[in-house]
PDB file of C-alpha atoms in Angstrom:
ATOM      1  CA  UNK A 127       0.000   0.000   0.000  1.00 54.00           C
ATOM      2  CA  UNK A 128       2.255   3.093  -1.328  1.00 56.00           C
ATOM      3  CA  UNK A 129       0.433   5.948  -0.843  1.00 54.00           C
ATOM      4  CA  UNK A 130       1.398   9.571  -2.518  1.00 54.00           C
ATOM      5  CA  UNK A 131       2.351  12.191  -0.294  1.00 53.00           C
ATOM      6  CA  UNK A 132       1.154  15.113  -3.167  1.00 50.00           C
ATOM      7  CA  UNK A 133      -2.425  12.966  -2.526  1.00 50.00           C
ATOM      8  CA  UNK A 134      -2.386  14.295   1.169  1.00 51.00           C
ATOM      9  CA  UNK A 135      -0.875  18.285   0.337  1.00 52.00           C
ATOM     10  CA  UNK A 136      -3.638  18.581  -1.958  1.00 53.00           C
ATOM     11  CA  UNK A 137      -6.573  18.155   0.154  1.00 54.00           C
ATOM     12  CA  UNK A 138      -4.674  20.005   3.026  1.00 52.00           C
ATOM     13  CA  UNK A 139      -4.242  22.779   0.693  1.00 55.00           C
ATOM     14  CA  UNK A 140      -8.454  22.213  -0.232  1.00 57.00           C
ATOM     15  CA  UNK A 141      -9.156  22.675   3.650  1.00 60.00           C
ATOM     16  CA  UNK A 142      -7.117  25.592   4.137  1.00 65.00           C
ATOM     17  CA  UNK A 143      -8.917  27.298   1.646  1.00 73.00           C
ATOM     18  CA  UNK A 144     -12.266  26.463   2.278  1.00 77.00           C
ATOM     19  CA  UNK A 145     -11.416  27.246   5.634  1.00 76.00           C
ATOM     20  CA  UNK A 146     -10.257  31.357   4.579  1.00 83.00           C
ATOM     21  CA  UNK A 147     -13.507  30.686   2.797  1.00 85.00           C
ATOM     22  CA  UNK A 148     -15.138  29.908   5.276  1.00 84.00           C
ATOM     23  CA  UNK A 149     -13.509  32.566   7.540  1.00 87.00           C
ATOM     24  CA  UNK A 150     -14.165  35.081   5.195  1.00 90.00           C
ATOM     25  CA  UNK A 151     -18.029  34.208   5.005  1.00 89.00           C
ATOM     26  CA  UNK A 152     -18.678  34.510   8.510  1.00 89.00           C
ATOM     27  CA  UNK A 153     -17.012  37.611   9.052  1.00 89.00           C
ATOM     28  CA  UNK A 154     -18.996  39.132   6.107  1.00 87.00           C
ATOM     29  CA  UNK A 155     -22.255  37.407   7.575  1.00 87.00           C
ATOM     30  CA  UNK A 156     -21.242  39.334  11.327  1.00 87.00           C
ATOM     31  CA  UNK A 157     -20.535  42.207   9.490  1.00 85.00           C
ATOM     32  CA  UNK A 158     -23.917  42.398   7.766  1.00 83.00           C
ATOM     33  CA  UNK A 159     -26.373  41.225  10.746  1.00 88.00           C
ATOM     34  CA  UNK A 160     -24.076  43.382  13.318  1.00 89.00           C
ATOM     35  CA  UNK A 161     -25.527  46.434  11.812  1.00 86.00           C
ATOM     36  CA  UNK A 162     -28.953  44.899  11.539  1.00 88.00           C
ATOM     37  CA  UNK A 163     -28.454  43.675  15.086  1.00 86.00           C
ATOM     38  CA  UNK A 164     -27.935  47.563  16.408  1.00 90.00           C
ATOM     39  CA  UNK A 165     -30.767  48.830  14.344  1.00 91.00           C
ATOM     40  CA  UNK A 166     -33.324  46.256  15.976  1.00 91.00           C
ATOM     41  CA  UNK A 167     -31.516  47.440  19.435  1.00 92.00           C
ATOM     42  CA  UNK A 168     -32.261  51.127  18.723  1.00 93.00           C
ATOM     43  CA  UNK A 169     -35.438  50.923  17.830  1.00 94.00           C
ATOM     44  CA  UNK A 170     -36.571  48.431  20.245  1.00 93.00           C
ATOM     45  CA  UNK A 171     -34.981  51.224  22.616  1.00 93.00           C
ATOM     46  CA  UNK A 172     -36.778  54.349  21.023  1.00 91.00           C
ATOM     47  CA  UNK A 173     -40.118  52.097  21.344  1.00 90.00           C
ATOM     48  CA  UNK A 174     -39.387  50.986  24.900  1.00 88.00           C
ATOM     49  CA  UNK A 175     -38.779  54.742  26.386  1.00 87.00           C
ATOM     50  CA  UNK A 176     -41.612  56.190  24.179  1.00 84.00           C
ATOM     51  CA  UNK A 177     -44.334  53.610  25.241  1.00 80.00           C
ATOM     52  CA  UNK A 178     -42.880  54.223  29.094  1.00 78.00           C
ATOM     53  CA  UNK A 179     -42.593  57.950  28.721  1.00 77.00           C
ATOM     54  CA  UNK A 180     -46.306  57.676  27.368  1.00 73.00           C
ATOM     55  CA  UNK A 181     -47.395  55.758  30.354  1.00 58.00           C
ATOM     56  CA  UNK A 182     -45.560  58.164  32.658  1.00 55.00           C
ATOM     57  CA  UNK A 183     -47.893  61.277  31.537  1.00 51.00           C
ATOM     58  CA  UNK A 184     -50.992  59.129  31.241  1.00 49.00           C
ATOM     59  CA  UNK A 185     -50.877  57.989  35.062  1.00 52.00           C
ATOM     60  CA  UNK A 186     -51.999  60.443  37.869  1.00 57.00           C
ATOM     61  CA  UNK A 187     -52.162  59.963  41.425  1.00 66.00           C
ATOM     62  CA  UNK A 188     -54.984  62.440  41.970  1.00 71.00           C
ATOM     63  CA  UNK A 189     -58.456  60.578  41.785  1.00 74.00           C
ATOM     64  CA  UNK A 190     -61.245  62.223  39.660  1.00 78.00           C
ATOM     65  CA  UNK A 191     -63.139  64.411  41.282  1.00 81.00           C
ATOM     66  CA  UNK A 192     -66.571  62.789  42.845  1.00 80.00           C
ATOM     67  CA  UNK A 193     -69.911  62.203  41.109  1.00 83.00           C
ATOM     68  CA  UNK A 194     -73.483  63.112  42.596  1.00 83.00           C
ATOM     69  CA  UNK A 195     -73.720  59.548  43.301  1.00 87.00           C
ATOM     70  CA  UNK A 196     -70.907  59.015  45.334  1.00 90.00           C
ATOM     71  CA  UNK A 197     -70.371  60.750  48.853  1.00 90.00           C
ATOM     72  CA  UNK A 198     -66.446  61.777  49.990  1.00 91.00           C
ATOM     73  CA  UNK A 199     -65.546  61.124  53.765  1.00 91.00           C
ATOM     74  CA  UNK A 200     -62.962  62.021  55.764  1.00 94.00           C
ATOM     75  CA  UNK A 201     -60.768  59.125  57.490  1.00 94.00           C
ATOM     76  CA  UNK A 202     -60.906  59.378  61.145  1.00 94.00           C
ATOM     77  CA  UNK A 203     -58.161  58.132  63.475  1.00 94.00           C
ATOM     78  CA  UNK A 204     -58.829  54.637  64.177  1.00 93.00           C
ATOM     79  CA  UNK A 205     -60.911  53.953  60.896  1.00 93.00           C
ATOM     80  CA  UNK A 206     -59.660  50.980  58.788  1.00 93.00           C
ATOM     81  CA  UNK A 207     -61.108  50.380  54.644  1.00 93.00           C
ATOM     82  CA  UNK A 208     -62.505  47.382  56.368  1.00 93.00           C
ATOM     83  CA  UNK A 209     -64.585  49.275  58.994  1.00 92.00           C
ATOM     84  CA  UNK A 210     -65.555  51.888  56.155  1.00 93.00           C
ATOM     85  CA  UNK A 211     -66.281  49.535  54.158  1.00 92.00           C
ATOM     86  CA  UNK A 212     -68.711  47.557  56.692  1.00 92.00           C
ATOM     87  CA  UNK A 213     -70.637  50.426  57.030  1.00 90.00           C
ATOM     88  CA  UNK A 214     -71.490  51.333  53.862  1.00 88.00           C
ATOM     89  CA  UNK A 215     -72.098  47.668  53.044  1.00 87.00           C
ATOM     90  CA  UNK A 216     -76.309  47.151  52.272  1.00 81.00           C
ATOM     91  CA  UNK A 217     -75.253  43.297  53.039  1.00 80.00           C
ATOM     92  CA  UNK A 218     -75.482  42.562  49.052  1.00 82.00           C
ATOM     93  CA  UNK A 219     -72.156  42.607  48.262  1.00 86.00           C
ATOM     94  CA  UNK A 220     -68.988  41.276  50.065  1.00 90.00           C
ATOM     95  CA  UNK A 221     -66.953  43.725  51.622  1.00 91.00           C
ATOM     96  CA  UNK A 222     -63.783  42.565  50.203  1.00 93.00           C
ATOM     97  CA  UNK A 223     -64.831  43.513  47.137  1.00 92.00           C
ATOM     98  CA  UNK A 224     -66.080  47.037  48.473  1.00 92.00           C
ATOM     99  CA  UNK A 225     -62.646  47.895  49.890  1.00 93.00           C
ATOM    100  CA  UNK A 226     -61.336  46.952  46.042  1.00 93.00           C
ATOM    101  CA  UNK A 227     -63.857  49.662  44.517  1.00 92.00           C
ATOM    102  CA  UNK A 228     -62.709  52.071  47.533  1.00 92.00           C
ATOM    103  CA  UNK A 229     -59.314  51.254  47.109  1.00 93.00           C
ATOM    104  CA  UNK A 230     -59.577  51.308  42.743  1.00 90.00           C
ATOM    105  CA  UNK A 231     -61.634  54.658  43.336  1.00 89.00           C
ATOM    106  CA  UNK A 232     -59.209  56.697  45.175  1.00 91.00           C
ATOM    107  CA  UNK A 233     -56.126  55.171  43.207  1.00 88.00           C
ATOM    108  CA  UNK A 234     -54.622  53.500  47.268  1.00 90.00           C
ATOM    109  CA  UNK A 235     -51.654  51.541  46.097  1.00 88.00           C
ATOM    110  CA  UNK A 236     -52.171  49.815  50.097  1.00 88.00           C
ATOM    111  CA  UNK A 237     -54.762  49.406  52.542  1.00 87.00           C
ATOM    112  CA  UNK A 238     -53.143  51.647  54.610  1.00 90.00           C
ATOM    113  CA  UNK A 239     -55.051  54.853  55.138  1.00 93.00           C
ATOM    114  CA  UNK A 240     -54.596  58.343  57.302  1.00 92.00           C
ATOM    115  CA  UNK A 241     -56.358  60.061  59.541  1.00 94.00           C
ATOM    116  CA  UNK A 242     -57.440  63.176  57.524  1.00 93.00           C
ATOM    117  CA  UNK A 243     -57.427  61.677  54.740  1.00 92.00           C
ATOM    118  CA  UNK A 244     -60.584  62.077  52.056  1.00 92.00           C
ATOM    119  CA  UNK A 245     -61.852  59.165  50.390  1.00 92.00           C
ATOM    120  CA  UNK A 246     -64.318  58.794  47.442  1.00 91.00           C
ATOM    121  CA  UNK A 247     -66.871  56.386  48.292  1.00 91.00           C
ATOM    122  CA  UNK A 248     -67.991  54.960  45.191  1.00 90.00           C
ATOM    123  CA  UNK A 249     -71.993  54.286  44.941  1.00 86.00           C
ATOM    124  CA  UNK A 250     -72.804  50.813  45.078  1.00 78.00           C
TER     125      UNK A 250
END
């Protein structure tokens, strides 16, 4: 078995070019989806900060101001949503789910409420 050694430089010399081929395509393939790669980034960014600025102006911490149907009290010391909500209760609703409406109407990111305080009682 006598085997040529030109056999063996030729497909040596085939791999090293296919592999500067090779080399050469995937730099040009970075190249071209780097920049497509930063434009997605920007504009993902200038979408991101637009939609948060938007949401930024849009939010208020100030309730609206009360309709003829509800009534606006002011919290006493002692007074918990729970107890304010128990007394405005007719018994046909449960009063979990009148401290929600209390706490949706008057924007309350907690239960937790002050003595001085003016609430928005919403009409049930």
């Amino acid at each position: 078995m006598i085997t040529s050694p030109s056999f063996y430089r030729t497909i040596h010399k085939q791999d090293k070019n296919k592999a500067k081929k090779v080399n050469r395509l995937i730099r040009h393939f970075i190249k071209r989806h780097t920049v497509k790669l930063v434009v997605c980034t920007a504009v993902f960014f200038l979408l991101f900060t637009s939609f948060l600025l938007m949401g930024t102006y849009a939010s208020s911490n100030t309730p609206e101001a009360a309709s003829a149907e509800e009534q606006i009290i002011r919290v006493q010391s002692g007074d918990t949503l729970w107890n304010i909500a128990k007394q405005i209760s007719d018994g046909s609703h449960d009063i979990r789910y009148i401290v929600y409406l209390i706490k949706d109407r008057n924007d309350l990111q907690s239960t937790v409420i002050k003595p001085g305080q003016k609430l928005i009682i919403p009409s049930i």
